Amino acid sequence: MKPSVYKIRDLTIIQRPGSRSLVIGCDSSAGIGNKPMDVVPAPPDIVGYYAARVAVMEVLSVGADILTVVDTLAVEMHPTGCEIIRGVHRLLDEAGLTELHVNGSTEENFESRQTGVGITVIGEISEDELKLKRSAAGDCLIMLGEPMLGAAVMEHPDRQCSIRQLQSLAALPEVHEIHPVGSKGAGYEAALLAGLNGCRFEPVPGITDKLKVSGGPATAVIFSVAEENAAAIPSVIGGRMEIIGHLLA
């Protein structure tokens, strides 16, 4: 039998008969770095760290184990590529991975005057363990970390959801689903999570503006949990958390 392929959220899932499913996520970054035509100045290692973070968090959020991370860099290897890769390695070290998990390519034929980075992450998981479409009406949605972008990302690492926190969250059976917050904000992700489960999202009063803020490089995640289990999560995971709303039928 041929593998079955489907897309959900920003992930591609490949179901392989008699084997664990592959989970593939990707992200890109352009114009952020230290080259002459970059729009946002940033050290290359920071660019690599946060470019890898987004795709890694997408794959980890459904409970998958990461097999490999591929960096496709539109820059020369020395010195810029090496610095970007150093940032990727730092992120993977936080996730308990090694340099052996990384492969990639750089541009050695032409001079690049603007930084471009692509990241692809491949993981695997048993289909019945995927944290997808497991939420239900009555669940509350909680945000871990604070959505931010630009300079705020580098200034406030303590306000972000860490890789280790995400891994701990994904390991909890009480947590039904996790969505990293992207550029469209927590409200978009909450509505998407609700729709995938045949529900609608009802935000708590006074939080609408916060739900519109871009999550930048996934500095925050939202997750669903039964109301009776919500109070215990912060003491297990740690970090900045708040209830942003509920799922309604």
PDB file of C-alpha atoms in Angstrom:
ATOM      1  CA  MET A   1       0.000   0.000   0.000  1.00  0.00           C
ATOM      2  CA  LYS A   2       1.147   3.539  -0.776  1.00  0.00           C
ATOM      3  CA  PRO A   3       1.543   6.038   2.053  1.00  0.00           C
ATOM      4  CA  SER A   4      -1.432   8.347   2.681  1.00  0.00           C
ATOM      5  CA  VAL A   5      -0.624  12.068   2.698  1.00  0.00           C
ATOM      6  CA  TYR A   6      -2.673  14.893   4.174  1.00  0.00           C
ATOM      7  CA  LYS A   7      -2.128  18.466   5.339  1.00  0.00           C
ATOM      8  CA  ILE A   8      -3.380  19.994   8.556  1.00  0.00           C
ATOM      9  CA  ARG A   9      -2.425  23.410   9.944  1.00  0.00           C
ATOM     10  CA  ASP A  10       1.116  24.079   8.660  1.00  0.00           C
ATOM     11  CA  LEU A  11       2.045  20.398   8.761  1.00  0.00           C
ATOM     12  CA  THR A  12       2.162  17.567   6.248  1.00  0.00           C
ATOM     13  CA  ILE A  13       1.371  14.119   7.708  1.00  0.00           C
ATOM     14  CA  ILE A  14       2.471  10.993   5.837  1.00  0.00           C
ATOM     15  CA  GLN A  15       0.800   7.802   7.083  1.00  0.00           C
ATOM     16  CA  ARG A  16       2.988   4.801   6.295  1.00  0.00           C
ATOM     17  CA  PRO A  17       1.305   1.369   6.477  1.00  0.00           C
ATOM     18  CA  GLY A  18       2.808  -0.717   9.266  1.00  0.00           C
ATOM     19  CA  SER A  19       5.039   2.114  10.420  1.00  0.00           C
ATOM     20  CA  ARG A  20       4.973   5.399  12.315  1.00  0.00           C
ATOM     21  CA  SER A  21       3.680   8.473  10.512  1.00  0.00           C
ATOM     22  CA  LEU A  22       6.013  11.216   9.316  1.00  0.00           C
ATOM     23  CA  VAL A  23       5.298  14.810  10.381  1.00  0.00           C
ATOM     24  CA  ILE A  24       6.861  17.574   8.273  1.00  0.00           C
ATOM     25  CA  GLY A  25       6.995  21.287   9.078  1.00  0.00           C
ATOM     26  CA  CYS A  26       8.890  24.178   7.523  1.00  0.00           C
ATOM     27  CA  ASP A  27       9.561  27.892   7.856  1.00  0.00           C
ATOM     28  CA  SER A  28      11.524  30.604   6.077  1.00  0.00           C
ATOM     29  CA  SER A  29      13.172  33.915   6.903  1.00  0.00           C
ATOM     30  CA  ALA A  30      14.309  36.706   4.543  1.00  0.00           C
ATOM     31  CA  GLY A  31      15.755  40.172   4.985  1.00  0.00           C
ATOM     32  CA  ILE A  32      16.719  39.595   8.617  1.00  0.00           C
ATOM     33  CA  GLY A  33      20.455  39.494   9.312  1.00  0.00           C
ATOM     34  CA  ASN A  34      23.660  41.492   8.887  1.00  0.00           C
ATOM     35  CA  LYS A  35      23.976  41.730   5.104  1.00  0.00           C
ATOM     36  CA  PRO A  36      23.820  45.090   3.200  1.00  0.00           C
ATOM     37  CA  MET A  37      20.252  44.630   1.919  1.00  0.00           C
ATOM     38  CA  ASP A  38      18.722  43.133   5.063  1.00  0.00           C
ATOM     39  CA  VAL A  39      15.737  45.063   6.369  1.00  0.00           C
ATOM     40  CA  VAL A  40      15.922  44.024  10.036  1.00  0.00           C
ATOM     41  CA  PRO A  41      19.436  43.996  11.573  1.00  0.00           C
ATOM     42  CA  ALA A  42      20.180  40.854  13.583  1.00  0.00           C
ATOM     43  CA  PRO A  43      23.175  38.605  14.316  1.00  0.00           C
ATOM     44  CA  PRO A  44      23.135  35.551  11.986  1.00  0.00           C
ATOM     45  CA  ASP A  45      23.142  33.070  14.887  1.00  0.00           C
ATOM     46  CA  ILE A  46      19.953  34.657  16.241  1.00  0.00           C
ATOM     47  CA  VAL A  47      18.404  34.396  12.761  1.00  0.00           C
ATOM     48  CA  GLY A  48      19.236  30.662  12.662  1.00  0.00           C
ATOM     49  CA  TYR A  49      17.953  30.061  16.172  1.00  0.00           C
ATOM     50  CA  TYR A  50      14.529  31.600  15.586  1.00  0.00           C
ATOM     51  CA  ALA A  51      14.106  30.296  12.039  1.00  0.00           C
ATOM     52  CA  ALA A  52      14.619  26.758  13.336  1.00  0.00           C
ATOM     53  CA  ARG A  53      12.438  27.391  16.375  1.00  0.00           C
ATOM     54  CA  VAL A  54       9.226  27.891  14.408  1.00  0.00           C
ATOM     55  CA  ALA A  55       9.401  24.656  12.401  1.00  0.00           C
ATOM     56  CA  VAL A  56      10.686  22.636  15.359  1.00  0.00           C
ATOM     57  CA  MET A  57       7.818  23.867  17.541  1.00  0.00           C
ATOM     58  CA  GLU A  58       5.242  22.990  14.894  1.00  0.00           C
ATOM     59  CA  VAL A  59       6.459  19.389  14.773  1.00  0.00           C
ATOM     60  CA  LEU A  60       6.892  19.060  18.550  1.00  0.00           C
ATOM     61  CA  SER A  61       3.422  20.531  19.190  1.00  0.00           C
ATOM     62  CA  VAL A  62       1.681  17.397  17.873  1.00  0.00           C
ATOM     63  CA  GLY A  63       3.874  15.123  20.012  1.00  0.00           C
ATOM     64  CA  ALA A  64       6.230  13.931  17.255  1.00  0.00           C
ATOM     65  CA  ASP A  65       9.869  12.935  17.752  1.00  0.00           C
ATOM     66  CA  ILE A  66      12.234  14.875  15.492  1.00  0.00           C
ATOM     67  CA  LEU A  67      14.323  12.818  13.058  1.00  0.00           C
ATOM     68  CA  THR A  68      16.156  15.535  11.140  1.00  0.00           C
ATOM     69  CA  VAL A  69      16.365  19.287  10.540  1.00  0.00           C
ATOM     70  CA  VAL A  70      17.371  20.606   7.097  1.00  0.00           C
ATOM     71  CA  ASP A  71      18.646  24.170   6.669  1.00  0.00           C
ATOM     72  CA  THR A  72      18.674  25.659   3.148  1.00  0.00           C
ATOM     73  CA  LEU A  73      20.655  28.874   3.375  1.00  0.00           C
ATOM     74  CA  ALA A  74      20.783  31.531   0.635  1.00  0.00           C
ATOM     75  CA  VAL A  75      24.151  32.733   1.987  1.00  0.00           C
ATOM     76  CA  GLU A  76      27.786  31.627   1.821  1.00  0.00           C
ATOM     77  CA  MET A  77      29.047  29.072   4.336  1.00  0.00           C
ATOM     78  CA  HIS A  78      31.811  31.319   5.711  1.00  0.00           C
ATOM     79  CA  PRO A  79      31.173  33.366   7.705  1.00  0.00           C
ATOM     80  CA  THR A  80      27.383  33.893   7.616  1.00  0.00           C
ATOM     81  CA  GLY A  81      26.259  30.304   7.078  1.00  0.00           C
ATOM     82  CA  CYS A  82      28.395  29.008   9.926  1.00  0.00           C
ATOM     83  CA  GLU A  83      26.864  31.547  12.296  1.00  0.00           C
ATOM     84  CA  ILE A  84      23.306  30.714  11.210  1.00  0.00           C
ATOM     85  CA  ILE A  85      24.003  26.994  11.666  1.00  0.00           C
ATOM     86  CA  ARG A  86      25.450  27.719  15.125  1.00  0.00           C
ATOM     87  CA  GLY A  87      22.100  29.246  16.054  1.00  0.00           C
ATOM     88  CA  VAL A  88      20.254  26.202  14.672  1.00  0.00           C
ATOM     89  CA  HIS A  89      22.469  23.919  16.772  1.00  0.00           C
ATOM     90  CA  ARG A  90      21.755  25.986  19.901  1.00  0.00           C
ATOM     91  CA  LEU A  91      18.013  25.575  19.359  1.00  0.00           C
ATOM     92  CA  LEU A  92      18.346  21.838  18.768  1.00  0.00           C
ATOM     93  CA  ASP A  93      20.466  21.465  21.897  1.00  0.00           C
ATOM     94  CA  GLU A  94      17.535  22.874  23.877  1.00  0.00           C
ATOM     95  CA  ALA A  95      15.353  20.190  22.287  1.00  0.00           C
ATOM     96  CA  GLY A  96      17.791  17.430  23.285  1.00  0.00           C
ATOM     97  CA  LEU A  97      19.028  16.903  19.709  1.00  0.00           C
ATOM     98  CA  THR A  98      22.573  16.861  18.304  1.00  0.00           C
ATOM     99  CA  GLU A  99      24.472  18.112  15.248  1.00  0.00           C
ATOM    100  CA  LEU A 100      23.893  14.698  13.671  1.00  0.00           C
ATOM    101  CA  HIS A 101      20.222  15.639  13.256  1.00  0.00           C
ATOM    102  CA  VAL A 102      21.164  18.528  10.901  1.00  0.00           C
ATOM    103  CA  ASN A 103      21.720  18.578   7.135  1.00  0.00           C
ATOM    104  CA  GLY A 104      21.683  21.498   4.732  1.00  0.00           C
ATOM    105  CA  SER A 105      23.083  23.583   1.906  1.00  0.00           C
ATOM    106  CA  THR A 106      24.564  27.041   1.276  1.00  0.00           C
ATOM    107  CA  GLU A 107      25.056  29.322  -1.745  1.00  0.00           C
ATOM    108  CA  GLU A 108      28.663  29.157  -2.970  1.00  0.00           C
ATOM    109  CA  ASN A 109      28.270  30.265  -6.600  1.00  0.00           C
ATOM    110  CA  PHE A 110      27.094  33.846  -6.195  1.00  0.00           C
ATOM    111  CA  GLU A 111      27.531  36.620  -3.654  1.00  0.00           C
ATOM    112  CA  SER A 112      24.410  37.095  -1.530  1.00  0.00           C
ATOM    113  CA  ARG A 113      23.632  40.597  -0.321  1.00  0.00           C
ATOM    114  CA  GLN A 114      20.523  39.689   1.675  1.00  0.00           C
ATOM    115  CA  THR A 115      20.010  36.879   4.186  1.00  0.00           C
ATOM    116  CA  GLY A 116      17.631  34.061   3.275  1.00  0.00           C
ATOM    117  CA  VAL A 117      16.969  30.970   5.382  1.00  0.00           C
ATOM    118  CA  GLY A 118      14.713  27.946   4.885  1.00  0.00           C
ATOM    119  CA  ILE A 119      14.165  25.264   7.526  1.00  0.00           C
ATOM    120  CA  THR A 120      12.462  21.888   7.109  1.00  0.00           C
ATOM    121  CA  VAL A 121      11.856  19.577  10.071  1.00  0.00           C
ATOM    122  CA  ILE A 122      10.881  15.907   9.783  1.00  0.00           C
ATOM    123  CA  GLY A 123       9.529  13.971  12.751  1.00  0.00           C
ATOM    124  CA  GLU A 124       7.627  10.759  13.352  1.00  0.00           C
ATOM    125  CA  ILE A 125       4.876   9.519  15.640  1.00  0.00           C
ATOM    126  CA  SER A 126       2.311   6.751  15.895  1.00  0.00           C
ATOM    127  CA  GLU A 127      -0.918   7.962  14.309  1.00  0.00           C
ATOM    128  CA  ASP A 128      -2.956   7.257  17.447  1.00  0.00           C
ATOM    129  CA  GLU A 129      -0.633   9.466  19.515  1.00  0.00           C
ATOM    130  CA  LEU A 130      -0.973  12.595  17.367  1.00  0.00           C
ATOM    131  CA  LYS A 131      -2.284  15.583  19.316  1.00  0.00           C
ATOM    132  CA  LEU A 132      -4.683  16.596  16.546  1.00  0.00           C
ATOM    133  CA  LYS A 133      -8.475  16.927  16.644  1.00  0.00           C
ATOM    134  CA  ARG A 134      -8.651  15.825  20.285  1.00  0.00           C
ATOM    135  CA  SER A 135     -10.394  18.855  21.765  1.00  0.00           C
ATOM    136  CA  ALA A 136     -14.068  19.073  22.689  1.00  0.00           C
ATOM    137  CA  ALA A 137     -16.745  21.585  23.639  1.00  0.00           C
ATOM    138  CA  GLY A 138     -16.163  22.718  27.220  1.00  0.00           C
ATOM    139  CA  ASP A 139     -12.365  22.741  26.926  1.00  0.00           C
ATOM    140  CA  CYS A 140     -10.625  25.925  27.939  1.00  0.00           C
ATOM    141  CA  LEU A 141      -7.823  27.412  25.848  1.00  0.00           C
ATOM    142  CA  ILE A 142      -4.702  28.601  27.629  1.00  0.00           C
ATOM    143  CA  MET A 143      -1.832  30.671  26.249  1.00  0.00           C
ATOM    144  CA  LEU A 144       1.705  29.877  27.403  1.00  0.00           C
ATOM    145  CA  GLY A 145       4.224  32.638  26.694  1.00  0.00           C
ATOM    146  CA  GLU A 146       3.643  36.095  25.249  1.00  0.00           C
ATOM    147  CA  PRO A 147       3.200  36.892  21.535  1.00  0.00           C
ATOM    148  CA  MET A 148       5.949  39.257  20.370  1.00  0.00           C
ATOM    149  CA  LEU A 149       8.118  40.051  17.381  1.00  0.00           C
ATOM    150  CA  GLY A 150      11.038  42.208  16.309  1.00  0.00           C
ATOM    151  CA  ALA A 151      13.375  43.581  18.953  1.00  0.00           C
ATOM    152  CA  ALA A 152      11.064  42.423  21.761  1.00  0.00           C
ATOM    153  CA  VAL A 153      11.900  38.805  20.930  1.00  0.00           C
ATOM    154  CA  MET A 154      15.569  39.297  21.805  1.00  0.00           C
ATOM    155  CA  GLU A 155      14.839  41.587  24.750  1.00  0.00           C
ATOM    156  CA  HIS A 156      12.379  39.303  26.589  1.00  0.00           C
ATOM    157  CA  PRO A 157      13.329  35.617  26.268  1.00  0.00           C
ATOM    158  CA  ASP A 158      11.919  35.054  29.765  1.00  0.00           C
ATOM    159  CA  ARG A 159       8.400  35.834  28.506  1.00  0.00           C
ATOM    160  CA  GLN A 160       8.467  33.194  25.780  1.00  0.00           C
ATOM    161  CA  CYS A 161       7.379  29.563  25.698  1.00  0.00           C
ATOM    162  CA  SER A 162      10.623  27.570  25.731  1.00  0.00           C
ATOM    163  CA  ILE A 163      11.282  24.402  23.756  1.00  0.00           C
ATOM    164  CA  ARG A 164      11.510  22.407  26.999  1.00  0.00           C
ATOM    165  CA  GLN A 165       8.171  23.788  28.192  1.00  0.00           C
ATOM    166  CA  LEU A 166       6.572  22.808  24.893  1.00  0.00           C
ATOM    167  CA  GLN A 167       7.991  19.286  25.126  1.00  0.00           C
ATOM    168  CA  SER A 168       6.664  18.953  28.683  1.00  0.00           C
ATOM    169  CA  LEU A 169       3.272  20.259  27.604  1.00  0.00           C
ATOM    170  CA  ALA A 170       3.076  17.802  24.681  1.00  0.00           C
ATOM    171  CA  ALA A 171       3.904  14.924  27.036  1.00  0.00           C
ATOM    172  CA  LEU A 172       0.925  15.633  29.333  1.00  0.00           C
ATOM    173  CA  PRO A 173      -2.101  13.431  28.542  1.00  0.00           C
ATOM    174  CA  GLU A 174      -4.351  16.141  30.010  1.00  0.00           C
ATOM    175  CA  VAL A 175      -3.328  18.484  27.180  1.00  0.00           C
ATOM    176  CA  HIS A 176      -5.488  17.771  24.143  1.00  0.00           C
ATOM    177  CA  GLU A 177      -3.932  19.968  21.445  1.00  0.00           C
ATOM    178  CA  ILE A 178      -1.225  22.620  21.076  1.00  0.00           C
ATOM    179  CA  HIS A 179      -0.957  25.357  18.443  1.00  0.00           C
ATOM    180  CA  PRO A 180       2.132  27.600  18.193  1.00  0.00           C
ATOM    181  CA  VAL A 181       1.057  31.228  17.735  1.00  0.00           C
ATOM    182  CA  GLY A 182       2.146  32.603  14.356  1.00  0.00           C
ATOM    183  CA  SER A 183       1.940  35.948  12.600  1.00  0.00           C
ATOM    184  CA  LYS A 184      -1.886  35.959  12.574  1.00  0.00           C
ATOM    185  CA  GLY A 185      -2.091  35.909  16.354  1.00  0.00           C
ATOM    186  CA  ALA A 186      -3.540  33.706  19.078  1.00  0.00           C
ATOM    187  CA  GLY A 187      -7.130  34.483  18.085  1.00  0.00           C
ATOM    188  CA  TYR A 188      -6.598  33.023  14.635  1.00  0.00           C
ATOM    189  CA  GLU A 189      -5.031  29.861  16.070  1.00  0.00           C
ATOM    190  CA  ALA A 190      -7.825  29.523  18.635  1.00  0.00           C
ATOM    191  CA  ALA A 191     -10.495  29.797  15.934  1.00  0.00           C
ATOM    192  CA  LEU A 192      -8.589  27.280  13.793  1.00  0.00           C
ATOM    193  CA  LEU A 193      -8.304  24.816  16.673  1.00  0.00           C
ATOM    194  CA  ALA A 194     -12.011  25.212  17.421  1.00  0.00           C
ATOM    195  CA  GLY A 195     -13.024  24.727  13.770  1.00  0.00           C
ATOM    196  CA  LEU A 196     -10.930  21.576  13.389  1.00  0.00           C
ATOM    197  CA  ASN A 197     -12.903  20.101  16.276  1.00  0.00           C
ATOM    198  CA  GLY A 198     -16.368  21.203  15.157  1.00  0.00           C
ATOM    199  CA  CYS A 199     -16.561  23.916  17.819  1.00  0.00           C
ATOM    200  CA  ARG A 200     -16.409  27.695  18.030  1.00  0.00           C
ATOM    201  CA  PHE A 201     -14.046  29.801  20.111  1.00  0.00           C
ATOM    202  CA  GLU A 202     -15.414  32.149  22.752  1.00  0.00           C
ATOM    203  CA  PRO A 203     -12.711  34.519  24.104  1.00  0.00           C
ATOM    204  CA  VAL A 204     -12.744  35.723  27.697  1.00  0.00           C
ATOM    205  CA  PRO A 205     -13.820  39.382  28.086  1.00  0.00           C
ATOM    206  CA  GLY A 206     -11.194  42.071  27.539  1.00  0.00           C
ATOM    207  CA  ILE A 207      -8.622  39.944  25.708  1.00  0.00           C
ATOM    208  CA  THR A 208      -9.489  40.672  22.071  1.00  0.00           C
ATOM    209  CA  ASP A 209      -6.573  43.049  21.400  1.00  0.00           C
ATOM    210  CA  LYS A 210      -4.002  40.622  22.796  1.00  0.00           C
ATOM    211  CA  LEU A 211      -5.325  37.865  20.547  1.00  0.00           C
ATOM    212  CA  LYS A 212      -4.474  39.946  17.454  1.00  0.00           C
ATOM    213  CA  VAL A 213      -0.769  40.399  18.288  1.00  0.00           C
ATOM    214  CA  SER A 214       1.658  38.530  16.026  1.00  0.00           C
ATOM    215  CA  GLY A 215       3.411  35.613  17.694  1.00  0.00           C
ATOM    216  CA  GLY A 216       6.527  36.299  15.609  1.00  0.00           C
ATOM    217  CA  PRO A 217       8.808  33.242  15.839  1.00  0.00           C
ATOM    218  CA  ALA A 218       6.267  31.263  17.905  1.00  0.00           C
ATOM    219  CA  THR A 219       7.079  33.002  21.182  1.00  0.00           C
ATOM    220  CA  ALA A 220       3.753  31.699  22.541  1.00  0.00           C
ATOM    221  CA  VAL A 221       1.543  28.644  22.151  1.00  0.00           C
ATOM    222  CA  ILE A 222      -2.098  27.989  22.919  1.00  0.00           C
ATOM    223  CA  PHE A 223      -3.366  24.644  24.162  1.00  0.00           C
ATOM    224  CA  SER A 224      -6.669  23.015  25.019  1.00  0.00           C
ATOM    225  CA  VAL A 225      -7.435  21.212  28.240  1.00  0.00           C
ATOM    226  CA  ALA A 226     -10.557  20.145  30.131  1.00  0.00           C
ATOM    227  CA  GLU A 227     -11.737  22.829  32.539  1.00  0.00           C
ATOM    228  CA  GLU A 228     -11.146  20.640  35.597  1.00  0.00           C
ATOM    229  CA  ASN A 229      -7.483  20.072  34.674  1.00  0.00           C
ATOM    230  CA  ALA A 230      -6.573  23.663  33.818  1.00  0.00           C
ATOM    231  CA  ALA A 231      -5.535  24.794  37.299  1.00  0.00           C
ATOM    232  CA  ALA A 232      -2.865  22.095  37.676  1.00  0.00           C
ATOM    233  CA  ILE A 233      -0.971  22.810  34.436  1.00  0.00           C
ATOM    234  CA  PRO A 234       1.005  25.953  35.482  1.00  0.00           C
ATOM    235  CA  SER A 235       2.599  24.236  38.480  1.00  0.00           C
ATOM    236  CA  VAL A 236       3.796  21.367  36.264  1.00  0.00           C
ATOM    237  CA  ILE A 237       5.047  23.387  33.286  1.00  0.00           C
ATOM    238  CA  GLY A 238       5.895  26.828  34.661  1.00  0.00           C
ATOM    239  CA  GLY A 239       5.998  30.011  32.593  1.00  0.00           C
ATOM    240  CA  ARG A 240       3.515  32.797  31.850  1.00  0.00           C
ATOM    241  CA  MET A 241       0.010  31.365  31.306  1.00  0.00           C
ATOM    242  CA  GLU A 242      -3.475  32.759  31.013  1.00  0.00           C
ATOM    243  CA  ILE A 243      -6.866  31.444  29.970  1.00  0.00           C
ATOM    244  CA  ILE A 244      -7.876  33.106  26.693  1.00  0.00           C
ATOM    245  CA  GLY A 245     -11.257  31.476  26.145  1.00  0.00           C
ATOM    246  CA  HIS A 246     -13.337  28.329  25.792  1.00  0.00           C
ATOM    247  CA  LEU A 247     -14.582  25.958  23.118  1.00  0.00           C
ATOM    248  CA  LEU A 248     -18.348  25.962  22.622  1.00  0.00           C
ATOM    249  CA  ALA A 249     -20.511  23.562  20.634  1.00  0.00           C
TER     250      ALA A 249
END
